[in-house]
Amino acid sequence: MSDKNTFNYETQAPIQDGDILFQIDNLCKSFGSLSVLKNISTEIRKGEVVVIIGPSGSGKSTFLRSLNLLEDPTEGTILFEGKDITDKHANVNKYRQNIGMVFQHFNLFPHMTILRNMTLAPVKLLKMPEADAQKMAMDYLKRVGLEEKASAYPNQLSGGQKQRIAIVRALCMQPDVLLFDEPTSALDPEMVGEVLEVMKDLAKSGMTMLVVTHEMGFAKEVGSRVLFMDDGRIVEENTPHEIFSNPQSDRLKDFLSKVLI
């Protein structure tokens, strides 16, 4: 992979080879006779903000879910921090503790308070003392301006607030990487900005992020690398500047002509 694809968003410093977080080789995924992912190979490095764009049905979300093994690959391998997590003997649950996932529809527990939503996993899975988990959760809530919502329930929050909670809930597990599956697509337009601001702050802090999104402005501004997917393949990957200013493939040119107004 060329050096132009391996820069940290905040410092613009080259990321070293030893900092590879994901190594994906010939990843395929089929649902019956439907081939959704076709021989995807790429690397994700620590500190990168990799934005995945493409038309609906191109395999973006399936690719992201495969990295968390929410979808079992049909073929190929995924190495995470040098370990083959697609091996049948791999401890999938242990691996998932190192990865955060933010879904389109929040996935908060409706019968639990916001604070309980955030502390449940650290206490149960990381064996963190309850008091420490609550302090950490409150610190994160303050970071996103929602500390007054700690005792509220999800149905008392707006969509933008729910998604901000979903992000900091994932952070409470102290993950090595965060995966975002179209985090703003279920939100009203006026709520999109508040969620994107939280994601921008995370990028500036150095968090490794993979983001499936239709927000081209976010991809341009925050991404260190952009993957364009179509028909289950990575058609093109490059810096945001090159993707948006100098697209190489006809398919990407056609896609951008429809989404950039």
mmCIF file of C-alpha atoms in Angstrom:
data_model
loop_
_atom_site.group_PDB
_atom_site.id
_atom_site.type_symbol
_atom_site.label_atom_id
_atom_site.label_comp_id
_atom_site.label_asym_id
_atom_site.label_seq_id
_atom_site.Cartn_x
_atom_site.Cartn_y
_atom_site.Cartn_z
ATOM 1 C CA MET A 1 0.000 0.000 0.000
ATOM 2 C CA SER A 2 1.394 3.407 -0.915
ATOM 3 C CA ASP A 3 2.376 6.007 1.677
ATOM 4 C CA LYS A 4 -0.350 8.392 0.557
ATOM 5 C CA ASN A 5 -2.962 6.109 2.141
ATOM 6 C CA THR A 6 -1.327 5.822 5.547
ATOM 7 C CA PHE A 7 -1.578 9.172 7.313
ATOM 8 C CA ASN A 8 -2.921 10.035 10.729
ATOM 9 C CA TYR A 9 -5.823 12.493 10.497
ATOM 10 C CA GLU A 10 -4.656 14.723 13.336
ATOM 11 C CA THR A 11 -0.884 14.818 12.833
ATOM 12 C CA GLN A 12 -0.609 13.860 9.143
ATOM 13 C CA ALA A 13 2.345 11.745 10.212
ATOM 14 C CA PRO A 14 3.080 8.472 8.399
ATOM 15 C CA ILE A 15 1.789 5.405 10.243
ATOM 16 C CA GLN A 16 4.330 2.622 10.490
ATOM 17 C CA ASP A 17 3.925 -0.909 9.128
ATOM 18 C CA GLY A 18 3.827 -2.332 12.639
ATOM 19 C CA ASP A 19 0.663 -0.365 13.322
ATOM 20 C CA ILE A 20 -1.562 -2.478 11.064
ATOM 21 C CA LEU A 21 -4.777 -3.192 12.948
ATOM 22 C CA PHE A 22 -6.699 -5.177 10.322
ATOM 23 C CA GLN A 23 -5.226 -7.213 7.497
ATOM 24 C CA ILE A 24 -8.016 -8.381 5.180
ATOM 25 C CA ASP A 25 -7.177 -10.873 2.433
ATOM 26 C CA ASN A 26 -9.559 -12.122 -0.272
ATOM 27 C CA LEU A 27 -12.634 -11.643 1.898
ATOM 28 C CA CYS A 28 -15.795 -13.135 0.357
ATOM 29 C CA LYS A 29 -19.318 -13.354 1.698
ATOM 30 C CA SER A 30 -22.282 -15.064 0.088
ATOM 31 C CA PHE A 31 -25.863 -15.476 1.211
ATOM 32 C CA GLY A 32 -26.924 -18.616 -0.613
ATOM 33 C CA SER A 33 -26.332 -17.963 -4.296
ATOM 34 C CA LEU A 34 -25.997 -14.202 -3.763
ATOM 35 C CA SER A 35 -22.370 -13.065 -3.687
ATOM 36 C CA VAL A 36 -22.190 -9.883 -1.580
ATOM 37 C CA LEU A 37 -18.430 -9.485 -0.995
ATOM 38 C CA LYS A 38 -15.954 -10.472 -3.692
ATOM 39 C CA ASN A 39 -12.273 -10.904 -2.876
ATOM 40 C CA ILE A 40 -11.771 -7.809 -0.751
ATOM 41 C CA SER A 41 -8.193 -7.168 0.340
ATOM 42 C CA THR A 42 -7.022 -4.107 2.269
ATOM 43 C CA GLU A 43 -5.311 -2.955 5.459
ATOM 44 C CA ILE A 44 -6.555 -0.735 8.264
ATOM 45 C CA ARG A 45 -3.923 0.996 10.373
ATOM 46 C CA LYS A 46 -4.052 2.466 13.847
ATOM 47 C CA GLY A 47 -5.150 6.080 13.854
ATOM 48 C CA GLU A 48 -6.777 5.956 10.444
ATOM 49 C CA VAL A 49 -10.278 7.208 9.759
ATOM 50 C CA VAL A 50 -11.374 5.023 6.862
ATOM 51 C CA VAL A 51 -14.623 6.136 5.267
ATOM 52 C CA ILE A 52 -16.492 3.602 3.140
ATOM 53 C CA ILE A 53 -18.768 4.999 0.446
ATOM 54 C CA GLY A 54 -20.748 3.513 -2.412
ATOM 55 C CA PRO A 55 -24.274 2.902 -3.668
ATOM 56 C CA SER A 56 -26.871 0.985 -1.685
ATOM 57 C CA GLY A 57 -26.363 -2.755 -2.020
ATOM 58 C CA SER A 58 -22.654 -2.466 -2.764
ATOM 59 C CA GLY A 59 -21.652 -4.523 0.305
ATOM 60 C CA LYS A 60 -20.495 -1.705 2.585
ATOM 61 C CA SER A 61 -22.381 -2.756 5.715
ATOM 62 C CA THR A 62 -21.679 -6.444 5.134
ATOM 63 C CA PHE A 63 -17.962 -5.652 4.916
ATOM 64 C CA LEU A 64 -18.101 -3.704 8.168
ATOM 65 C CA ARG A 65 -20.113 -6.402 9.939
ATOM 66 C CA SER A 66 -17.643 -9.035 8.738
ATOM 67 C CA LEU A 67 -14.835 -7.217 10.544
ATOM 68 C CA ASN A 68 -16.743 -7.733 13.786
ATOM 69 C CA LEU A 69 -17.735 -11.268 12.757
ATOM 70 C CA LEU A 70 -21.397 -10.330 12.952
ATOM 71 C CA GLU A 71 -21.274 -11.893 9.504
ATOM 72 C CA ASP A 72 -19.156 -15.011 9.053
ATOM 73 C CA PRO A 73 -16.940 -14.707 5.972
ATOM 74 C CA THR A 74 -17.515 -17.364 3.332
ATOM 75 C CA GLU A 75 -13.872 -17.236 2.265
ATOM 76 C CA GLY A 76 -10.747 -15.268 3.058
ATOM 77 C CA THR A 77 -9.008 -14.214 6.249
ATOM 78 C CA ILE A 78 -9.155 -11.289 8.662
ATOM 79 C CA LEU A 79 -6.160 -10.660 10.893
ATOM 80 C CA PHE A 80 -6.712 -8.347 13.846
ATOM 81 C CA GLU A 81 -3.512 -7.182 15.523
ATOM 82 C CA GLY A 82 -1.768 -10.096 13.821
ATOM 83 C CA LYS A 83 -4.223 -12.790 14.952
ATOM 84 C CA ASP A 84 -6.474 -14.690 12.541
ATOM 85 C CA ILE A 85 -9.947 -14.071 13.913
ATOM 86 C CA THR A 86 -11.546 -16.108 11.130
ATOM 87 C CA ASP A 87 -9.877 -19.236 12.511
ATOM 88 C CA LYS A 88 -12.521 -21.583 13.896
ATOM 89 C CA HIS A 89 -10.653 -21.735 17.210
ATOM 90 C CA ALA A 90 -10.562 -17.954 17.677
ATOM 91 C CA ASN A 91 -12.288 -16.537 20.763
ATOM 92 C CA VAL A 92 -14.789 -14.303 18.985
ATOM 93 C CA ASN A 93 -16.302 -12.841 22.163
ATOM 94 C CA LYS A 94 -12.886 -11.844 23.488
ATOM 95 C CA TYR A 95 -12.035 -10.246 20.177
ATOM 96 C CA ARG A 96 -15.266 -8.239 20.113
ATOM 97 C CA GLN A 97 -14.348 -6.625 23.426
ATOM 98 C CA ASN A 98 -11.611 -4.771 21.539
ATOM 99 C CA ILE A 99 -13.935 -3.370 18.905
ATOM 100 C CA GLY A 100 -16.772 -0.912 19.231
ATOM 101 C CA MET A 101 -19.812 -0.967 16.976
ATOM 102 C CA VAL A 102 -22.223 1.895 16.432
ATOM 103 C CA PHE A 103 -25.364 0.919 14.556
ATOM 104 C CA GLN A 104 -27.811 2.854 12.416
ATOM 105 C CA HIS A 105 -30.658 2.369 14.894
ATOM 106 C CA PHE A 106 -28.712 2.928 18.155
ATOM 107 C CA ASN A 107 -29.449 -0.511 19.750
ATOM 108 C CA LEU A 108 -29.847 0.919 23.240
ATOM 109 C CA PHE A 109 -31.629 -1.185 25.871
ATOM 110 C CA PRO A 110 -35.025 0.562 26.250
ATOM 111 C CA HIS A 111 -35.697 -0.686 29.796
ATOM 112 C CA MET A 112 -32.392 0.619 31.192
ATOM 113 C CA THR A 113 -31.339 4.142 32.091
ATOM 114 C CA ILE A 114 -28.676 5.800 29.967
ATOM 115 C CA LEU A 115 -26.112 5.314 32.728
ATOM 116 C CA ARG A 116 -26.957 1.609 33.006
ATOM 117 C CA ASN A 117 -26.768 1.223 29.233
ATOM 118 C CA MET A 118 -23.222 2.541 29.410
ATOM 119 C CA THR A 119 -21.951 0.645 32.464
ATOM 120 C CA LEU A 120 -23.446 -2.794 31.827
ATOM 121 C CA ALA A 121 -20.785 -4.136 29.460
ATOM 122 C CA PRO A 122 -17.709 -2.758 31.282
ATOM 123 C CA VAL A 123 -18.943 -4.243 34.566
ATOM 124 C CA LYS A 124 -20.038 -7.608 33.151
ATOM 125 C CA LEU A 125 -17.328 -8.189 30.531
ATOM 126 C CA LEU A 126 -14.330 -6.155 31.710
ATOM 127 C CA LYS A 127 -15.080 -6.820 35.411
ATOM 128 C CA MET A 128 -14.763 -3.108 36.097
ATOM 129 C CA PRO A 129 -15.956 -1.976 39.547
ATOM 130 C CA GLU A 130 -19.377 -0.352 39.332
ATOM 131 C CA ALA A 131 -18.154 2.944 40.775
ATOM 132 C CA ASP A 132 -15.318 3.153 38.241
ATOM 133 C CA ALA A 133 -17.677 2.339 35.373
ATOM 134 C CA GLN A 134 -20.125 5.015 36.487
ATOM 135 C CA LYS A 135 -17.385 7.632 36.759
ATOM 136 C CA MET A 136 -16.104 6.764 33.300
ATOM 137 C CA ALA A 137 -19.625 6.866 31.867
ATOM 138 C CA MET A 138 -20.321 10.267 33.404
ATOM 139 C CA ASP A 139 -17.042 11.607 32.019
ATOM 140 C CA TYR A 140 -18.079 10.482 28.541
ATOM 141 C CA LEU A 141 -21.569 11.923 28.965
ATOM 142 C CA LYS A 142 -20.058 15.284 29.870
ATOM 143 C CA ARG A 143 -17.818 15.031 26.816
ATOM 144 C CA VAL A 144 -20.886 14.886 24.545
ATOM 145 C CA GLY A 145 -22.958 17.349 26.593
ATOM 146 C CA LEU A 146 -25.486 14.822 27.897
ATOM 147 C CA GLU A 147 -24.574 14.367 31.558
ATOM 148 C CA GLU A 148 -28.050 15.538 32.589
ATOM 149 C CA LYS A 149 -29.515 12.518 30.738
ATOM 150 C CA ALA A 150 -27.815 9.878 32.891
ATOM 151 C CA SER A 151 -31.059 8.907 34.653
ATOM 152 C CA ALA A 152 -33.246 9.182 31.554
ATOM 153 C CA TYR A 153 -34.444 6.289 29.414
ATOM 154 C CA PRO A 154 -33.807 5.990 25.655
ATOM 155 C CA ASN A 155 -37.403 6.816 24.721
ATOM 156 C CA GLN A 156 -36.968 10.204 26.413
ATOM 157 C CA LEU A 157 -34.128 11.200 24.058
ATOM 158 C CA SER A 158 -34.024 12.552 20.526
ATOM 159 C CA GLY A 159 -32.468 10.483 17.763
ATOM 160 C CA GLY A 160 -29.312 12.581 17.815
ATOM 161 C CA GLN A 161 -29.000 12.174 21.565
ATOM 162 C CA LYS A 162 -29.509 8.422 21.299
ATOM 163 C CA GLN A 163 -26.741 8.128 18.725
ATOM 164 C CA ARG A 164 -24.341 10.211 20.806
ATOM 165 C CA ILE A 165 -25.114 7.882 23.718
ATOM 166 C CA ALA A 166 -24.517 4.860 21.489
ATOM 167 C CA ILE A 167 -21.087 6.226 20.569
ATOM 168 C CA VAL A 168 -19.950 6.879 24.129
ATOM 169 C CA ARG A 169 -21.420 3.558 25.242
ATOM 170 C CA ALA A 170 -19.085 1.883 22.750
ATOM 171 C CA LEU A 171 -16.191 3.959 24.111
ATOM 172 C CA CYS A 172 -16.869 2.644 27.627
ATOM 173 C CA MET A 173 -15.476 -0.718 26.504
ATOM 174 C CA GLN A 174 -12.165 1.046 25.759
ATOM 175 C CA PRO A 175 -11.982 -0.426 22.238
ATOM 176 C CA ASP A 176 -9.013 -0.340 19.886
ATOM 177 C CA VAL A 177 -11.247 0.618 16.958
ATOM 178 C CA LEU A 178 -14.779 1.872 16.359
ATOM 179 C CA LEU A 179 -16.985 0.705 13.491
ATOM 180 C CA PHE A 180 -19.838 2.997 12.411
ATOM 181 C CA ASP A 181 -22.580 1.534 10.217
ATOM 182 C CA GLU A 182 -24.386 4.515 8.654
ATOM 183 C CA PRO A 183 -24.642 6.278 12.039
ATOM 184 C CA THR A 184 -26.618 9.280 10.748
ATOM 185 C CA SER A 185 -28.927 7.724 8.167
ATOM 186 C CA ALA A 186 -31.814 7.225 10.624
ATOM 187 C CA LEU A 187 -31.636 10.783 11.950
ATOM 188 C CA ASP A 188 -33.611 13.867 11.060
ATOM 189 C CA PRO A 189 -31.395 16.260 9.063
ATOM 190 C CA GLU A 190 -31.070 18.792 11.898
ATOM 191 C CA MET A 191 -29.684 16.078 14.206
ATOM 192 C CA VAL A 192 -26.969 14.840 11.851
ATOM 193 C CA GLY A 193 -24.523 17.618 12.674
ATOM 194 C CA GLU A 194 -24.397 16.953 16.411
ATOM 195 C CA VAL A 195 -23.464 13.312 15.821
ATOM 196 C CA LEU A 196 -20.852 14.153 13.185
ATOM 197 C CA GLU A 197 -19.235 16.632 15.597
ATOM 198 C CA VAL A 198 -18.731 13.863 18.157
ATOM 199 C CA MET A 199 -17.189 11.678 15.454
ATOM 200 C CA LYS A 200 -14.881 14.498 14.343
ATOM 201 C CA ASP A 201 -13.677 14.951 17.912
ATOM 202 C CA LEU A 202 -12.965 11.223 18.153
ATOM 203 C CA ALA A 203 -10.965 11.344 14.929
ATOM 204 C CA LYS A 204 -8.892 14.243 16.239
ATOM 205 C CA SER A 205 -8.164 12.274 19.414
ATOM 206 C CA GLY A 206 -6.555 9.525 17.320
ATOM 207 C CA MET A 207 -9.279 6.880 17.546
ATOM 208 C CA THR A 208 -9.143 4.348 14.735
ATOM 209 C CA MET A 209 -12.487 4.485 12.925
ATOM 210 C CA LEU A 210 -14.186 2.776 10.000
ATOM 211 C CA VAL A 211 -17.272 4.640 8.893
ATOM 212 C CA VAL A 212 -19.899 3.546 6.391
ATOM 213 C CA THR A 213 -21.712 6.739 5.478
ATOM 214 C CA HIS A 214 -23.477 8.771 2.819
ATOM 215 C CA GLU A 215 -22.113 11.993 4.333
ATOM 216 C CA MET A 216 -19.619 13.061 1.675
ATOM 217 C CA GLY A 217 -18.674 16.202 3.586
ATOM 218 C CA PHE A 218 -17.548 14.079 6.529
ATOM 219 C CA ALA A 219 -15.548 11.822 4.209
ATOM 220 C CA LYS A 220 -13.779 14.843 2.698
ATOM 221 C CA GLU A 221 -13.065 16.615 5.953
ATOM 222 C CA VAL A 222 -12.281 13.834 8.398
ATOM 223 C CA GLY A 223 -11.302 10.746 6.427
ATOM 224 C CA SER A 224 -7.647 9.816 6.104
ATOM 225 C CA ARG A 225 -8.628 7.307 3.420
ATOM 226 C CA VAL A 226 -11.784 6.615 1.442
ATOM 227 C CA LEU A 227 -12.854 3.227 0.081
ATOM 228 C CA PHE A 228 -15.347 3.261 -2.764
ATOM 229 C CA MET A 229 -17.280 0.004 -3.024
ATOM 230 C CA ASP A 230 -19.524 -1.236 -5.802
ATOM 231 C CA ASP A 231 -20.932 -4.691 -6.515
ATOM 232 C CA GLY A 232 -19.136 -6.261 -3.549
ATOM 233 C CA ARG A 233 -15.681 -4.982 -4.471
ATOM 234 C CA ILE A 234 -13.377 -2.138 -3.493
ATOM 235 C CA VAL A 235 -13.265 -0.327 -6.826
ATOM 236 C CA GLU A 236 -11.032 2.493 -5.663
ATOM 237 C CA GLU A 237 -9.275 3.591 -2.463
ATOM 238 C CA ASN A 238 -7.262 6.730 -1.915
ATOM 239 C CA THR A 239 -7.025 9.929 0.087
ATOM 240 C CA PRO A 240 -10.201 12.007 0.203
ATOM 241 C CA HIS A 241 -8.594 14.638 -2.022
ATOM 242 C CA GLU A 242 -7.798 12.100 -4.741
ATOM 243 C CA ILE A 243 -11.137 10.311 -4.481
ATOM 244 C CA PHE A 244 -13.203 13.465 -4.823
ATOM 245 C CA SER A 245 -10.932 15.579 -7.031
ATOM 246 C CA ASN A 246 -9.323 12.969 -9.219
ATOM 247 C CA PRO A 247 -11.481 9.806 -9.419
ATOM 248 C CA GLN A 248 -9.945 7.155 -11.661
ATOM 249 C CA SER A 249 -12.754 4.729 -12.425
ATOM 250 C CA ASP A 250 -15.815 5.482 -14.502
ATOM 251 C CA ARG A 251 -17.971 3.900 -11.804
ATOM 252 C CA LEU A 252 -16.699 6.295 -9.124
ATOM 253 C CA LYS A 253 -17.074 9.266 -11.453
ATOM 254 C CA ASP A 254 -20.685 8.279 -12.098
ATOM 255 C CA PHE A 255 -21.385 7.794 -8.385
ATOM 256 C CA LEU A 256 -19.926 11.166 -7.418
ATOM 257 C CA SER A 257 -21.860 12.928 -10.166
ATOM 258 C CA LYS A 258 -25.060 11.772 -8.464
ATOM 259 C CA VAL A 259 -24.189 12.409 -4.815
ATOM 260 C CA LEU A 260 -22.226 15.665 -5.039
ATOM 261 C CA ILE A 261 -24.525 18.572 -5.672
#
